[in-house]
Amino acid sequence: MIDINVFQKTMIASVVCLGLAACGSSSDSSAPIIPSPQPEPTADYQDMLQAAVNSGVPGIVMAIESPEINFIGAAGVADIDTQAPMQTYHQMPTGSSGKKATALLVAMLHEEGVLNMDNSISTWLPTTILSRIENSESMTLRQLLNHTAGVWDYLDNGSSEEWFEAIINDPTSVKTDIFALQFALDRPAYFAPGDAFNYSNTGYLLAGLILDKVLGTHHHTAMRERLFIGLGMNNTYYNGLEKDMGSIISGYTEFDGEIENTKFIYENIGVADAPLVSTVEDMSLLLRAIVGENSTLDTAITEHLFASNRLVQVNNETQYGLGIFYQNINGKDVYHHGGGDPGFITENYYVADSDLTLTVFFNCSGYEACQVPAANFTNSVLETIFEDR
C-alpha cells in the first residue's frame, strides 16, 4: 500500500509529464509506429508476451481475432506484491479507448431523435457551466466528440496538475464528469469551434453531462443496457459508478524513483472521457461492433463514428471520427483508439482489410522501463499483422 502522504508529494511532478496520455493515450495521432524490420512469417505471440515481461512490463494481456488468427494470452503478474499471475479475463481501466462507447451512445440517441448532436451545447447545459466555457454558444455536441470544439482540455499542462492533486487528496470518493469539469472552466479556448482539431478530454465530460440531461439519470445506466448488455460485453462496467460489478487489476507507474500502485485512485474515477473497465475480448468486441464488416448495429448509427465524409483531419496521416482514429497503413484501412491512465495502457485496433482486431492491456505506464518494452511489443505485433496479411 502506498504511503499517501509521500505519494501526494511525489505524484504531481511525475504524472503531469504524462499530459494527454492520462485518460488519452493513443490520442497521439502518430501512433501506431509501423514496420520497417522483416518479421517472422508466423509469430509466436506467447513468446512475445513473455519477452516483454522479461524486458520490464509487469503484466500483459492480448487478444487477436481474425478469420486466420484466434489468439488470447497473458504473461507476467496482475499484482507485483502478491505475484498473482496475469489472466486473460482480467479487467482494467481502458482510458480513452472507452470514448467510442460514449460516442456510440450519443449516436444511438441522435438516430432515435432523443437529441441532435448538431445542436449547440446550450440546448442542454445550464448557464452556470456555459458562461465559464469560451465559445460555448457556438459549439455543437458533434464538435465536442470529434475534438473540433476548441474547448480547453482539463488534462492539458495548465490544469492537469490541479486534477491529479485533487484525485490524490481524495482517492476514495467517486469522481464523475462534473467533478473533472471544474479543472477546465474559465480557461481559454484553443480556437473557434470548427476551425481546427485539438484533442480535448473535456469535450467528452460535457457530452456525458448532456447525456445525463436528456436521459434524466446518469448515462451509465443506458450504456449498460444498450452497449454492455446489447452487444454482449459481459465483462465490462462503467468505472467508479459500477465498481461493485468487478475489480481492476493493479497498475504501476513511477513516482520519485519508486514504482507505485495506482489502483486505489483509478477504481474511483467514472468519467465519460474514460468510462470503461473491461477485458481485452470485450474491447475487441466493441470496436468490431462499430467498424467491423459484420456489425449488427444500424449503419446510420455507426457512420457517425467513422464514415469517411464525417472524418476530420488530424494530420497528414490521420483522421478522427467520433471516438475513433482512422489511418491508411501499408494500404490497409485501420481504425484505432487506445487509452492510458497512470499505471495502465490499452491498445485497440481494427484492420478492415483483414477483419482483424487487436487489443492489448499493459498494467503500467509513465516510466521508461515500462513504456519502451510496451511500445516495442505493440510495434512488433503490428509488424506481424501488416507483413503477414
Short mmCIF file of C-alpha atoms in Angstrom, two decimals:
data_model
loop_
_atom_site.label_atom_id
_atom_site.label_comp_id
_atom_site.label_asym_id
_atom_site.label_seq_id
_atom_site.Cartn_x
_atom_site.Cartn_y
_atom_site.Cartn_z
CA MET A 1 0.00 0.00 0.00
CA ILE A 2 1.22 3.49 -0.86
CA ASP A 3 2.08 5.90 1.92
CA ILE A 4 -0.47 8.54 0.92
CA ASN A 5 1.50 11.46 2.35
CA VAL A 6 4.61 10.60 0.39
CA PHE A 7 2.52 9.70 -2.64
CA GLN A 8 0.80 13.09 -2.66
CA LYS A 9 4.12 14.89 -2.62
CA THR A 10 5.67 12.91 -5.45
CA MET A 11 2.86 12.06 -7.83
CA ILE A 12 2.18 15.54 -9.15
CA ALA A 13 5.51 16.23 -10.80
CA SER A 14 5.80 12.71 -12.13
CA VAL A 15 2.31 12.32 -13.55
CA VAL A 16 1.91 15.73 -15.14
CA CYS A 17 4.56 14.72 -17.66
CA LEU A 18 2.03 12.21 -19.00
CA GLY A 19 -0.11 15.14 -20.14
CA LEU A 20 -2.76 13.93 -22.55
CA ALA A 21 -1.66 10.36 -22.03
CA ALA A 22 -3.62 10.30 -18.81
CA CYS A 23 -7.08 9.19 -19.95
CA GLY A 24 -5.98 9.84 -23.53
CA SER A 25 -3.17 7.61 -24.68
CA SER A 26 -3.35 6.99 -28.38
CA SER A 27 -4.77 10.44 -28.70
CA ASP A 28 -1.24 10.69 -30.05
CA SER A 29 -2.06 10.67 -33.73
CA SER A 30 1.43 9.47 -34.62
CA ALA A 31 0.57 6.00 -33.28
CA PRO A 32 0.99 3.36 -34.45
CA ILE A 33 4.64 3.18 -35.49
CA ILE A 34 4.63 0.78 -38.41
CA PRO A 35 7.07 -1.69 -39.76
CA SER A 36 10.48 -1.50 -41.13
CA PRO A 37 12.07 -4.76 -39.91
CA GLN A 38 11.21 -8.08 -41.52
CA PRO A 39 9.14 -10.12 -39.03
CA GLU A 40 8.87 -13.85 -38.89
CA PRO A 41 6.07 -15.03 -41.19
CA THR A 42 4.29 -16.74 -38.28
CA ALA A 43 4.60 -15.16 -34.85
CA ASP A 44 4.73 -16.96 -31.53
CA TYR A 45 2.66 -14.44 -29.66
CA GLN A 46 3.00 -16.11 -26.27
CA ASP A 47 6.78 -15.92 -26.54
CA MET A 48 6.47 -12.24 -27.48
CA LEU A 49 4.32 -11.60 -24.41
CA GLN A 50 6.87 -13.27 -22.16
CA ALA A 51 9.74 -11.36 -23.77
CA ALA A 52 8.01 -8.04 -22.99
CA VAL A 53 7.58 -9.10 -19.37
CA ASN A 54 11.22 -10.13 -19.23
CA SER A 55 12.06 -6.63 -20.52
CA GLY A 56 10.29 -4.86 -17.67
CA VAL A 57 6.50 -4.82 -18.17
CA PRO A 58 4.75 -6.21 -15.06
CA GLY A 59 1.90 -7.85 -16.95
CA ILE A 60 0.25 -8.02 -20.39
CA VAL A 61 -2.94 -9.44 -21.84
CA MET A 62 -3.51 -9.62 -25.60
CA ALA A 63 -6.29 -10.79 -27.91
CA ILE A 64 -6.09 -11.06 -31.71
CA GLU A 65 -9.11 -12.19 -33.71
CA SER A 66 -9.48 -12.59 -37.46
CA PRO A 67 -10.54 -15.32 -39.90
CA GLU A 68 -6.93 -16.61 -39.76
CA ILE A 69 -6.00 -15.91 -36.11
CA ASN A 70 -7.73 -16.57 -32.83
CA PHE A 71 -5.23 -15.84 -30.08
CA ILE A 72 -5.64 -14.77 -26.49
CA GLY A 73 -2.79 -14.87 -24.00
CA ALA A 74 -1.35 -13.31 -20.88
CA ALA A 75 2.04 -13.06 -19.22
CA GLY A 76 3.53 -11.52 -16.10
CA VAL A 77 1.69 -10.51 -12.97
CA ALA A 78 -1.51 -8.64 -12.17
CA ASP A 79 -0.09 -7.59 -8.81
CA ILE A 80 3.58 -7.14 -8.03
CA ASP A 81 3.19 -7.58 -4.27
CA THR A 82 1.19 -10.81 -4.35
CA GLN A 83 2.73 -12.05 -7.60
CA ALA A 84 -0.76 -13.08 -8.75
CA PRO A 85 -0.37 -14.08 -12.40
CA MET A 86 -1.99 -12.02 -15.13
CA GLN A 87 -5.02 -13.80 -16.57
CA THR A 88 -6.76 -13.33 -19.92
CA TYR A 89 -10.03 -12.45 -18.18
CA HIS A 90 -8.59 -9.67 -16.03
CA GLN A 91 -10.31 -6.27 -16.11
CA MET A 92 -8.55 -2.93 -16.37
CA PRO A 93 -9.45 0.76 -16.81
CA THR A 94 -9.18 1.36 -20.56
CA GLY A 95 -8.76 5.14 -20.54
CA SER A 96 -9.66 6.98 -23.71
CA SER A 97 -10.28 3.81 -25.68
CA GLY A 98 -13.70 3.99 -23.97
CA LYS A 99 -14.53 7.24 -25.75
CA LYS A 100 -16.00 5.17 -28.58
CA ALA A 101 -18.63 3.88 -26.13
CA THR A 102 -19.68 7.41 -25.16
CA ALA A 103 -19.79 8.45 -28.82
CA LEU A 104 -21.78 5.35 -29.78
CA LEU A 105 -24.41 6.03 -27.12
CA VAL A 106 -24.76 9.63 -28.37
CA ALA A 107 -25.11 8.41 -31.97
CA MET A 108 -27.83 5.95 -30.94
CA LEU A 109 -29.83 8.68 -29.21
CA HIS A 110 -29.30 11.00 -32.17
CA GLU A 111 -30.80 8.48 -34.57
CA GLU A 112 -33.73 7.93 -32.19
CA GLY A 113 -34.43 11.68 -32.10
CA VAL A 114 -33.72 11.94 -28.38
CA LEU A 115 -31.04 14.53 -29.12
CA ASN A 116 -29.45 16.20 -32.13
CA MET A 117 -25.68 16.24 -31.94
CA ASP A 118 -25.53 19.16 -34.38
CA ASN A 119 -27.33 21.42 -31.93
CA SER A 120 -25.44 23.88 -29.78
CA ILE A 121 -24.48 22.56 -26.36
CA SER A 122 -26.52 25.45 -24.92
CA THR A 123 -29.56 23.33 -25.82
CA TRP A 124 -28.87 21.21 -22.74
CA LEU A 125 -26.28 22.74 -20.41
CA PRO A 126 -27.00 25.45 -17.82
CA THR A 127 -25.57 28.94 -17.93
CA THR A 128 -23.57 28.19 -14.77
CA ILE A 129 -21.41 25.98 -17.00
CA LEU A 130 -21.78 27.71 -20.36
CA SER A 131 -20.74 31.12 -19.00
CA ARG A 132 -17.40 29.62 -17.96
CA ILE A 133 -16.55 27.99 -21.32
CA GLU A 134 -15.34 30.25 -24.10
CA ASN A 135 -17.37 29.98 -27.34
CA SER A 136 -19.91 27.67 -25.68
CA GLU A 137 -22.74 29.43 -27.50
CA SER A 138 -21.43 28.25 -30.89
CA MET A 139 -20.05 24.75 -30.26
CA THR A 140 -22.06 21.64 -31.01
CA LEU A 141 -22.20 18.23 -29.38
CA ARG A 142 -20.68 16.66 -32.51
CA GLN A 143 -17.74 19.07 -32.27
CA LEU A 144 -17.17 18.01 -28.67
CA LEU A 145 -16.98 14.39 -29.79
CA ASN A 146 -14.67 14.94 -32.78
CA HIS A 147 -12.38 17.38 -30.93
CA THR A 148 -13.10 20.39 -33.14
CA ALA A 149 -14.89 22.45 -30.46
CA GLY A 150 -11.68 24.12 -29.29
CA VAL A 151 -12.62 23.60 -25.64
CA TRP A 152 -9.78 23.52 -23.11
CA ASP A 153 -8.58 20.02 -22.18
CA TYR A 154 -8.64 19.54 -18.42
CA LEU A 155 -5.61 17.25 -18.79
CA ASP A 156 -3.55 19.91 -20.54
CA ASN A 157 -0.45 21.30 -18.86
CA GLY A 158 -2.17 24.31 -17.37
CA SER A 159 -4.71 22.32 -15.36
CA SER A 160 -3.67 18.67 -15.15
CA GLU A 161 -1.58 19.26 -12.02
CA GLU A 162 -4.66 20.50 -10.17
CA TRP A 163 -6.68 17.47 -11.36
CA PHE A 164 -4.08 14.98 -10.20
CA GLU A 165 -3.63 16.75 -6.88
CA ALA A 166 -7.38 16.63 -6.29
CA ILE A 167 -7.78 12.92 -7.02
CA ILE A 168 -4.76 12.05 -4.88
CA ASN A 169 -6.00 14.13 -1.95
CA ASP A 170 -9.34 12.30 -2.08
CA PRO A 171 -8.75 8.88 -3.64
CA THR A 172 -11.79 7.09 -2.21
CA SER A 173 -14.78 9.15 -3.40
CA VAL A 174 -16.13 8.57 -6.91
CA LYS A 175 -15.25 11.38 -9.34
CA THR A 176 -17.72 12.00 -12.17
CA ASP A 177 -17.86 14.40 -15.13
CA ILE A 178 -18.95 17.43 -13.13
CA PHE A 179 -16.01 16.99 -10.76
CA ALA A 180 -13.45 16.73 -13.56
CA LEU A 181 -15.03 19.62 -15.49
CA GLN A 182 -14.09 22.16 -12.82
CA PHE A 183 -10.46 21.96 -13.99
CA ALA A 184 -11.40 23.15 -17.48
CA LEU A 185 -13.68 26.05 -16.56
CA ASP A 186 -12.59 29.66 -17.10
CA ARG A 187 -9.78 28.51 -19.40
CA PRO A 188 -9.08 29.95 -22.85
CA ALA A 189 -10.35 28.22 -25.98
CA TYR A 190 -7.77 26.77 -28.36
CA PHE A 191 -9.67 28.15 -31.37
CA ALA A 192 -13.19 28.95 -32.56
CA PRO A 193 -15.44 25.89 -32.89
CA GLY A 194 -14.92 24.10 -36.19
CA ASP A 195 -11.66 25.84 -37.05
CA ALA A 196 -9.22 23.03 -36.25
CA PHE A 197 -8.62 19.75 -34.39
CA ASN A 198 -7.29 19.62 -30.84
CA TYR A 199 -7.76 16.52 -28.72
CA SER A 200 -9.73 17.53 -25.64
CA ASN A 201 -10.95 15.16 -22.95
CA THR A 202 -13.19 17.95 -21.68
CA GLY A 203 -15.42 17.58 -24.72
CA TYR A 204 -16.39 14.12 -23.54
CA LEU A 205 -17.05 15.33 -19.99
CA LEU A 206 -19.54 17.82 -21.44
CA ALA A 207 -21.02 15.08 -23.64
CA GLY A 208 -21.51 12.99 -20.51
CA LEU A 209 -23.39 15.81 -18.81
CA ILE A 210 -25.56 16.26 -21.90
CA LEU A 211 -26.37 12.56 -21.88
CA ASP A 212 -27.37 12.81 -18.21
CA LYS A 213 -29.68 15.71 -19.04
CA VAL A 214 -31.52 14.05 -21.92
CA LEU A 215 -31.75 10.68 -20.18
CA GLY A 216 -32.85 12.09 -16.82
CA THR A 217 -30.31 9.96 -14.97
CA HIS A 218 -26.61 9.21 -15.17
CA HIS A 219 -25.78 7.76 -18.58
CA HIS A 220 -24.02 4.69 -17.21
CA THR A 221 -27.43 3.00 -16.94
CA ALA A 222 -28.19 3.49 -20.63
CA MET A 223 -24.65 2.48 -21.54
CA ARG A 224 -25.13 -0.79 -19.67
CA GLU A 225 -28.50 -1.54 -21.21
CA ARG A 226 -27.68 -0.55 -24.77
CA LEU A 227 -23.99 -1.38 -25.11
CA PHE A 228 -22.77 -3.79 -22.46
CA ILE A 229 -25.88 -5.96 -22.50
CA GLY A 230 -26.91 -5.16 -26.05
CA LEU A 231 -23.52 -6.07 -27.53
CA GLY A 232 -22.74 -8.92 -25.17
CA MET A 233 -19.95 -7.10 -23.33
CA ASN A 234 -20.48 -9.25 -20.28
CA ASN A 235 -17.21 -8.37 -18.56
CA THR A 236 -17.38 -4.59 -18.89
CA TYR A 237 -18.63 -2.00 -16.43
CA TYR A 238 -18.67 1.78 -16.01
CA ASN A 239 -15.68 2.69 -13.89
CA GLY A 240 -16.37 4.13 -10.44
CA LEU A 241 -20.15 4.05 -10.67
CA GLU A 242 -20.37 0.28 -11.19
CA LYS A 243 -17.23 -0.75 -9.32
CA ASP A 244 -19.19 -3.33 -7.33
CA MET A 245 -19.53 -5.31 -10.58
CA GLY A 246 -15.85 -6.19 -10.83
CA SER A 247 -12.33 -5.39 -9.74
CA ILE A 248 -9.50 -3.78 -11.67
CA ILE A 249 -6.01 -5.20 -11.62
CA SER A 250 -3.16 -3.22 -10.13
CA GLY A 251 -1.49 -0.59 -12.28
CA TYR A 252 2.03 0.71 -11.85
CA THR A 253 3.81 3.96 -12.55
CA GLU A 254 6.93 5.63 -11.20
CA PHE A 255 6.92 8.37 -8.58
CA ASP A 256 10.18 9.82 -7.32
CA GLY A 257 12.10 6.77 -8.46
CA GLU A 258 9.71 4.27 -6.86
CA ILE A 259 7.20 2.04 -8.63
CA GLU A 260 3.77 2.61 -7.06
CA ASN A 261 0.32 1.08 -7.49
CA THR A 262 -2.40 3.48 -8.73
CA LYS A 263 -5.33 1.07 -8.43
CA PHE A 264 -6.73 2.75 -5.32
CA ILE A 265 -7.11 6.02 -7.23
CA TYR A 266 -8.35 4.83 -10.61
CA GLU A 267 -11.04 2.47 -9.37
CA ASN A 268 -12.98 5.56 -8.23
CA ILE A 269 -12.96 7.68 -11.38
CA GLY A 270 -16.12 7.50 -13.51
CA VAL A 271 -15.89 9.97 -16.39
CA ALA A 272 -17.27 9.91 -19.94
CA ASP A 273 -13.85 10.54 -21.49
CA ALA A 274 -12.57 7.27 -19.97
CA PRO A 275 -15.65 5.35 -18.86
CA LEU A 276 -14.86 1.67 -19.22
CA VAL A 277 -13.34 -1.07 -17.14
CA SER A 278 -13.16 -4.03 -19.48
CA THR A 279 -11.34 -7.08 -20.80
CA VAL A 280 -9.33 -7.40 -23.99
CA GLU A 281 -12.06 -9.55 -25.53
CA ASP A 282 -14.84 -7.07 -24.74
CA MET A 283 -12.83 -4.11 -26.07
CA SER A 284 -12.24 -6.00 -29.31
CA LEU A 285 -15.94 -6.80 -29.46
CA LEU A 286 -16.88 -3.12 -29.04
CA LEU A 287 -14.53 -1.89 -31.76
CA ARG A 288 -15.60 -4.69 -34.11
CA ALA A 289 -19.27 -3.89 -33.44
CA ILE A 290 -18.69 -0.33 -34.63
CA VAL A 291 -16.35 -0.70 -37.62
CA GLY A 292 -16.41 -4.42 -38.40
CA GLU A 293 -17.72 -5.69 -41.71
CA ASN A 294 -20.29 -7.88 -39.92
CA SER A 295 -21.52 -5.25 -37.47
CA THR A 296 -25.11 -5.74 -36.35
CA LEU A 297 -25.52 -2.08 -35.44
CA ASP A 298 -27.58 0.20 -37.65
CA THR A 299 -25.35 1.69 -40.34
CA ALA A 300 -26.86 5.13 -39.77
CA ILE A 301 -25.57 4.96 -36.19
CA THR A 302 -22.05 3.70 -36.87
CA GLU A 303 -21.48 6.07 -39.78
CA HIS A 304 -21.48 8.95 -37.30
CA LEU A 305 -18.37 7.42 -35.75
CA PHE A 306 -16.25 6.58 -38.77
CA ALA A 307 -17.83 7.34 -42.18
CA SER A 308 -15.24 8.96 -44.44
CA ASN A 309 -17.38 12.05 -45.07
CA ARG A 310 -17.53 12.68 -41.32
CA LEU A 311 -13.85 12.27 -40.51
CA VAL A 312 -11.82 15.35 -39.58
CA GLN A 313 -8.17 15.81 -40.40
CA VAL A 314 -5.71 15.39 -37.54
CA ASN A 315 -2.52 15.48 -39.62
CA ASN A 316 -1.32 14.22 -42.99
CA GLU A 317 -1.62 10.57 -41.96
CA THR A 318 -4.54 10.53 -39.52
CA GLN A 319 -8.22 11.38 -39.36
CA TYR A 320 -10.71 11.26 -36.48
CA GLY A 321 -14.38 10.38 -36.35
CA LEU A 322 -16.20 10.16 -33.03
CA GLY A 323 -14.06 8.26 -30.55
CA ILE A 324 -12.07 6.57 -33.32
CA PHE A 325 -8.90 7.39 -35.26
CA TYR A 326 -8.52 6.30 -38.89
CA GLN A 327 -5.29 5.72 -40.80
CA ASN A 328 -4.37 4.01 -44.04
CA ILE A 329 -1.29 1.96 -43.17
CA ASN A 330 0.57 -0.03 -45.78
CA GLY A 331 -2.52 0.26 -47.97
CA LYS A 332 -4.83 -1.07 -45.24
CA ASP A 333 -7.70 0.73 -43.51
CA VAL A 334 -7.02 0.83 -39.77
CA TYR A 335 -9.34 2.11 -37.03
CA HIS A 336 -7.97 2.55 -33.53
CA HIS A 337 -8.15 4.37 -30.24
CA GLY A 338 -6.02 3.39 -27.29
CA GLY A 339 -6.10 4.73 -23.79
CA GLY A 340 -3.87 5.41 -20.85
CA ASP A 341 -4.01 6.43 -17.24
CA PRO A 342 -1.06 6.46 -14.84
CA GLY A 343 -0.49 2.73 -14.38
CA PHE A 344 -2.46 1.43 -17.37
CA ILE A 345 -2.14 1.31 -21.18
CA THR A 346 -4.72 -0.01 -23.66
CA GLU A 347 -4.11 -0.56 -27.38
CA ASN A 348 -7.20 -1.26 -29.51
CA TYR A 349 -7.05 -1.72 -33.33
CA TYR A 350 -9.23 -2.97 -36.16
CA VAL A 351 -7.67 -3.72 -39.56
CA ALA A 352 -10.56 -3.70 -42.01
CA ASP A 353 -8.79 -5.46 -44.88
CA SER A 354 -8.03 -8.47 -42.66
CA ASP A 355 -11.17 -8.23 -40.50
CA LEU A 356 -8.74 -8.30 -37.58
CA THR A 357 -8.98 -6.89 -34.07
CA LEU A 358 -6.00 -6.43 -31.78
CA THR A 359 -6.36 -5.41 -28.14
CA VAL A 360 -3.50 -5.24 -25.65
CA PHE A 361 -3.52 -4.33 -21.94
CA PHE A 362 -0.37 -3.32 -20.03
CA ASN A 363 -0.65 -2.71 -16.28
CA CYS A 364 1.98 0.01 -16.26
CA SER A 365 2.74 3.39 -17.82
CA GLY A 366 4.69 6.59 -17.39
CA TYR A 367 8.21 5.27 -16.86
CA GLU A 368 10.87 4.15 -19.30
CA ALA A 369 11.21 0.57 -18.04
CA CYS A 370 7.54 0.08 -18.94
CA GLN A 371 7.00 2.43 -21.88
CA VAL A 372 9.89 1.22 -24.01
CA PRO A 373 9.17 -2.55 -23.90
CA ALA A 374 5.42 -1.88 -24.16
CA ALA A 375 5.89 0.22 -27.30
CA ASN A 376 8.34 -2.28 -28.75
CA PHE A 377 5.91 -5.12 -28.11
CA THR A 378 2.99 -3.33 -29.74
CA ASN A 379 5.06 -2.40 -32.78
CA SER A 380 6.37 -5.95 -33.13
CA VAL A 381 2.84 -7.35 -33.07
CA LEU A 382 1.67 -4.77 -35.60
CA GLU A 383 4.57 -5.72 -37.84
CA THR A 384 3.44 -9.34 -37.88
CA ILE A 385 -0.08 -8.25 -38.71
CA PHE A 386 0.83 -5.91 -41.53
CA GLU A 387 3.54 -8.06 -43.03
CA ASP A 388 1.74 -11.39 -42.82
CA ARG A 389 -1.71 -10.41 -44.05
#
